[in-house]
XYZ file of N, CA and C in Angstrom:
381
model
N 0.811 -1.181 0.000
C 0.000 0.000 0.000
C 0.867 1.263 0.000
N 1.817 1.358 0.932
C 2.681 2.528 0.960
C 3.753 2.485 -0.116
N 3.967 1.314 -0.714
C 4.965 1.212 -1.775
C 4.529 1.965 -3.023
N 3.236 2.173 -3.190
C 2.744 2.868 -4.382
C 2.600 4.376 -4.173
N 2.853 4.853 -2.958
C 2.736 6.280 -2.656
C 3.973 7.007 -3.189
N 3.777 8.228 -3.653
C 4.880 9.042 -4.150
C 5.935 9.234 -3.057
N 7.199 9.268 -3.459
C 8.298 9.379 -2.502
C 8.242 10.704 -1.740
N 7.686 11.733 -2.361
C 7.549 13.024 -1.692
C 6.657 12.938 -0.466
N 5.585 12.164 -0.566
C 4.688 11.984 0.574
C 5.365 11.206 1.697
N 6.229 10.275 1.324
C 6.942 9.510 2.351
C 7.975 10.381 3.075
N 8.622 11.293 2.333
C 9.524 12.251 2.982
C 8.732 13.147 3.933
N 7.533 13.530 3.510
C 6.678 14.350 4.369
C 6.258 13.573 5.619
N 5.946 12.298 5.456
C 5.610 11.443 6.602
C 6.790 11.358 7.566
N 8.003 11.192 7.030
C 9.188 11.116 7.883
C 9.418 12.436 8.613
N 9.266 13.542 7.905
C 9.452 14.850 8.552
C 8.383 15.096 9.613
N 7.147 14.754 9.303
C 6.057 14.970 10.257
C 6.242 14.109 11.511
N 6.663 12.866 11.342
C 6.869 12.014 12.513
C 8.039 12.519 13.358
N 9.074 13.055 12.710
C 10.203 13.619 13.455
C 9.777 14.859 14.228
N 9.025 15.739 13.589
C 8.563 16.964 14.250
C 7.626 16.625 15.408
N 6.703 15.717 15.181
C 5.773 15.324 16.241
C 6.519 14.737 17.435
N 7.438 13.839 17.161
C 8.210 13.214 18.226
C 9.066 14.247 18.959
N 9.686 15.159 18.216
C 10.532 16.179 18.837
C 9.716 17.150 19.681
N 8.561 17.547 19.193
C 7.706 18.451 19.966
C 7.214 17.789 21.244
N 6.833 16.542 21.155
C 6.356 15.839 22.341
C 7.476 15.656 23.353
N 8.647 15.271 22.895
C 9.769 15.115 23.808
C 10.174 16.460 24.403
N 10.092 17.524 23.608
C 10.403 18.850 24.110
C 9.454 19.282 25.204
N 8.202 18.871 25.108
C 7.242 19.219 26.161
C 7.398 18.322 27.388
N 7.917 17.109 27.203
C 8.072 16.202 28.339
C 9.350 16.474 29.119
N 10.420 16.839 28.430
C 11.704 17.051 29.089
C 11.960 18.553 29.158
N 11.967 19.139 30.338
C 12.078 20.588 30.457
C 13.510 21.121 30.386
N 14.391 20.451 29.683
C 15.774 20.899 29.562
C 16.044 21.369 28.138
N 16.641 22.544 28.002
C 16.886 23.113 26.676
C 17.851 22.252 25.855
N 18.885 21.720 26.499
C 19.854 20.883 25.779
C 19.176 19.644 25.192
N 18.244 19.071 25.921
C 17.539 17.892 25.423
C 16.654 18.247 24.242
N 16.063 19.433 24.264
C 15.209 19.865 23.164
C 16.000 20.060 21.882
N 17.267 20.393 22.021
C 18.124 20.577 20.844
C 18.741 19.248 20.424
N 19.206 18.468 21.389
C 19.921 17.237 21.084
C 19.013 16.152 20.511
N 17.776 16.065 20.973
C 16.887 14.995 20.521
C 16.618 15.049 19.016
N 16.164 16.188 18.453
C 15.923 16.185 17.008
C 17.192 15.979 16.185
N 18.305 16.527 16.650
C 19.562 16.364 15.913
C 19.969 14.897 15.892
N 19.872 14.230 17.030
C 20.255 12.817 17.070
C 19.281 11.948 16.271
N 17.995 12.267 16.296
C 17.026 11.468 15.553
C 17.200 11.619 14.037
N 17.472 12.831 13.584
C 17.701 13.040 12.152
C 19.004 12.365 11.729
N 20.026 12.438 12.572
C 21.296 11.769 12.260
C 21.112 10.254 12.194
N 20.407 9.705 13.154
C 20.136 8.259 13.146
C 19.283 7.865 11.948
N 18.349 8.736 11.563
C 17.529 8.461 10.385
C 18.357 8.438 9.116
N 19.323 9.347 9.015
C 20.200 9.355 7.835
C 21.037 8.080 7.786
N 21.542 7.657 8.934
C 22.316 6.414 8.983
C 21.423 5.226 8.633
N 20.189 5.224 9.127
C 19.243 4.148 8.814
C 18.991 4.059 7.310
N 18.797 5.189 6.668
C 18.543 5.189 5.225
C 19.754 4.659 4.464
N 20.955 5.064 4.858
C 22.165 4.575 4.191
C 22.326 3.076 4.388
N 22.129 2.598 5.619
C 22.268 1.162 5.891
C 21.214 0.364 5.130
N 19.990 0.862 5.084
C 18.938 0.160 4.335
C 19.284 0.096 2.853
N 19.769 1.189 2.312
C 20.128 1.205 0.890
C 21.281 0.240 0.597
N 22.248 0.159 1.501
C 23.375 -0.758 1.314
C 22.945 -2.214 1.415
N 21.895 -2.494 2.149
C 21.403 -3.865 2.311
C 20.297 -4.227 1.335
N 20.064 -3.383 0.351
C 19.100 -3.703 -0.693
C 17.663 -3.317 -0.392
N 17.441 -2.578 0.669
C 16.090 -2.108 0.985
C 15.919 -0.758 0.314
N 14.826 -0.587 -0.379
C 14.590 0.650 -1.119
C 14.349 1.845 -0.209
N 14.361 3.014 -0.815
C 14.143 4.245 -0.075
C 12.746 4.267 0.551
N 11.776 3.682 -0.150
C 10.418 3.616 0.385
C 10.388 2.864 1.716
N 10.995 1.695 1.750
C 11.031 0.899 2.972
C 11.783 1.586 4.095
N 12.877 2.267 3.743
C 13.660 2.964 4.764
C 12.878 4.121 5.366
N 12.193 4.905 4.537
C 11.431 6.037 5.045
C 10.236 5.591 5.884
N 9.568 4.548 5.449
C 8.440 4.030 6.229
C 8.938 3.449 7.546
N 10.050 2.738 7.524
C 10.616 2.189 8.757
C 11.001 3.283 9.737
N 11.626 4.341 9.231
C 12.010 5.471 10.074
C 10.775 6.133 10.683
N 9.773 6.376 9.853
C 8.557 7.039 10.329
C 7.819 6.185 11.345
N 7.698 4.909 11.058
C 6.979 4.024 11.984
C 7.728 3.862 13.299
N 9.049 3.822 13.245
C 9.821 3.736 14.485
C 9.610 4.985 15.337
N 9.557 6.142 14.694
C 9.302 7.382 15.430
C 7.906 7.404 16.038
N 6.933 6.973 15.284
C 5.561 6.948 15.794
C 5.461 5.983 16.970
N 6.048 4.803 16.839
C 6.049 3.833 17.942
C 6.791 4.347 19.160
N 7.912 5.031 18.945
C 8.666 5.604 20.059
C 7.858 6.677 20.772
N 7.191 7.516 20.002
C 6.386 8.581 20.591
C 5.236 7.996 21.411
N 4.543 7.028 20.858
C 3.450 6.393 21.602
C 3.950 5.660 22.832
N 5.075 4.991 22.704
C 5.609 4.209 23.812
C 6.122 5.047 24.967
N 6.552 6.279 24.675
C 7.073 7.140 25.735
C 5.996 7.947 26.447
N 4.779 7.920 25.956
C 3.713 8.699 26.594
C 3.499 8.376 28.076
N 3.520 7.102 28.500
C 3.308 6.838 29.924
C 4.442 7.356 30.821
N 5.592 7.693 30.250
C 6.736 8.106 31.052
C 6.876 9.625 31.166
N 5.856 10.378 30.775
C 5.928 11.841 30.826
C 6.253 12.355 32.212
N 5.560 11.850 33.210
C 5.758 12.322 34.581
C 7.190 12.043 35.045
N 7.705 10.867 34.721
C 9.067 10.509 35.099
C 10.078 11.438 34.435
N 9.892 11.747 33.148
C 10.803 12.652 32.446
C 10.804 14.038 33.084
N 9.637 14.545 33.417
C 9.555 15.864 34.052
C 10.239 15.863 35.414
N 10.031 14.799 36.163
C 10.635 14.694 37.488
C 12.160 14.634 37.394
N 12.674 13.840 36.470
C 14.122 13.746 36.274
C 14.677 15.091 35.820
N 13.991 15.771 34.931
C 14.443 17.073 34.463
C 14.517 18.099 35.576
N 13.519 18.095 36.438
C 13.535 19.032 37.563
C 14.669 18.721 38.532
N 14.906 17.438 38.777
C 16.007 17.066 39.672
C 17.356 17.442 39.062
N 17.516 17.241 37.758
C 18.758 17.646 37.084
C 18.964 19.148 37.204
N 17.899 19.883 37.011
C 17.986 21.340 37.061
C 18.425 21.810 38.453
N 17.968 21.121 39.490
C 18.340 21.485 40.859
C 19.673 20.882 41.287
N 20.243 20.006 40.463
C 21.527 19.398 40.789
C 21.446 18.223 41.736
N 20.270 17.655 41.881
C 20.079 16.515 42.775
C 20.295 15.206 42.017
N 20.668 14.143 42.701
C 20.875 12.854 42.030
C 19.548 12.263 41.539
N 19.636 11.534 40.442
C 18.439 10.919 39.853
C 18.559 9.392 39.806
N 19.527 8.852 40.527
C 19.760 7.404 40.484
C 18.590 6.599 41.018
N 17.838 7.174 41.920
C 16.741 6.433 42.551
C 15.499 6.359 41.658
N 15.455 7.127 40.593
C 14.289 7.105 39.701
C 14.527 6.117 38.553
N 13.677 5.172 38.434
C 13.757 4.169 37.372
C 12.399 4.061 36.697
N 12.416 3.783 35.413
C 11.167 3.564 34.691
C 10.593 2.212 35.116
N 9.302 2.162 35.418
C 8.690 0.883 35.782
C 8.773 -0.118 34.629
N 8.823 -1.373 34.968
C 8.950 -2.423 33.964
C 7.785 -2.383 32.977
N 6.590 -2.087 33.454
C 5.434 -2.062 32.551
C 5.580 -0.946 31.513
N 6.221 0.165 31.877
C 6.461 1.231 30.900
C 7.487 0.807 29.864
N 8.504 0.095 30.296
C 9.519 -0.390 29.371
C 8.939 -1.406 28.399
N 8.110 -2.297 28.910
C 7.461 -3.299 28.046
C 6.515 -2.609 27.065
N 5.766 -1.623 27.536
C 4.849 -0.884 26.669
C 5.619 -0.187 25.556
N 6.759 0.405 25.872
C 7.587 1.064 24.862
C 8.057 0.071 23.811
N 8.564 -1.068 24.251
C 9.051 -2.080 23.312
C 7.921 -2.609 22.429
N 6.775 -2.872 23.022
C 5.634 -3.384 22.255
C 5.172 -2.356 21.225
N 5.121 -1.096 21.616
C 4.681 -0.049 20.682
C 5.626 0.078 19.495
N 6.927 0.122 19.767
C 7.898 0.276 18.674
C 7.848 -0.932 17.736
N 7.819 -2.118 18.289
C 7.799 -3.324 17.449
C 6.485 -3.429 16.677
N 5.366 -3.176 17.329
C 4.063 -3.304 16.667
C 3.906 -2.297 15.534
N 4.249 -1.045 15.780
C 4.096 -0.035 14.730
C 5.097 -0.290 13.603
N 6.284 -0.760 13.922
C 7.254 -1.094 12.874
C 6.773 -2.260 12.022
N 6.166 -3.258 12.653
C 5.617 -4.386 11.888
C 4.459 -3.944 10.990
N 3.644 -3.030 11.491
C 2.562 -2.501 10.654
C 3.142 -1.746 9.456
N 4.159 -0.946 9.690
C 4.818 -0.242 8.592
C 5.423 -1.204 7.591
N 6.051 -2.272 8.080
C 6.613 -3.281 7.186
C 5.526 -3.943 6.363
N 4.413 -4.259 7.003
C 3.304 -4.898 6.285
C 2.715 -3.954 5.231
N 2.676 -2.678 5.523
C 2.103 -1.718 4.557
C 3.013 -1.465 3.353
N 4.278 -1.817 3.450
C 5.170 -1.641 2.307
C 5.229 -2.867 1.415
N 4.589 -3.940 1.808
C 4.610 -5.165 0.992
C 3.375 -5.300 0.174
């Protein structure tokens, strides 16, 4: 289904998923450095993903859909951890240790399930 979509729309999907994910993370983490570092690292990782996919024989369509779906899954999976991110950010800002704060196992499992499920849906839509 997505294999027949124009490549321009897939670039738009990738950009929109990056912006959405970056905006959400920017609202969850109250640190300016994180707001700058997150989009830069995600775009850099996306460029590496596209190069690796192309070298392994996966077309640009599959790489862009994989990147977009991974971002969407990551964004959905991190939603339950908003409170934890804000709490860690406030403690960092005050200079207090954050070692005692850990993400609950159910949040970690939810994140993994979301990323894998949305990526599998993206893979299925490109076939």
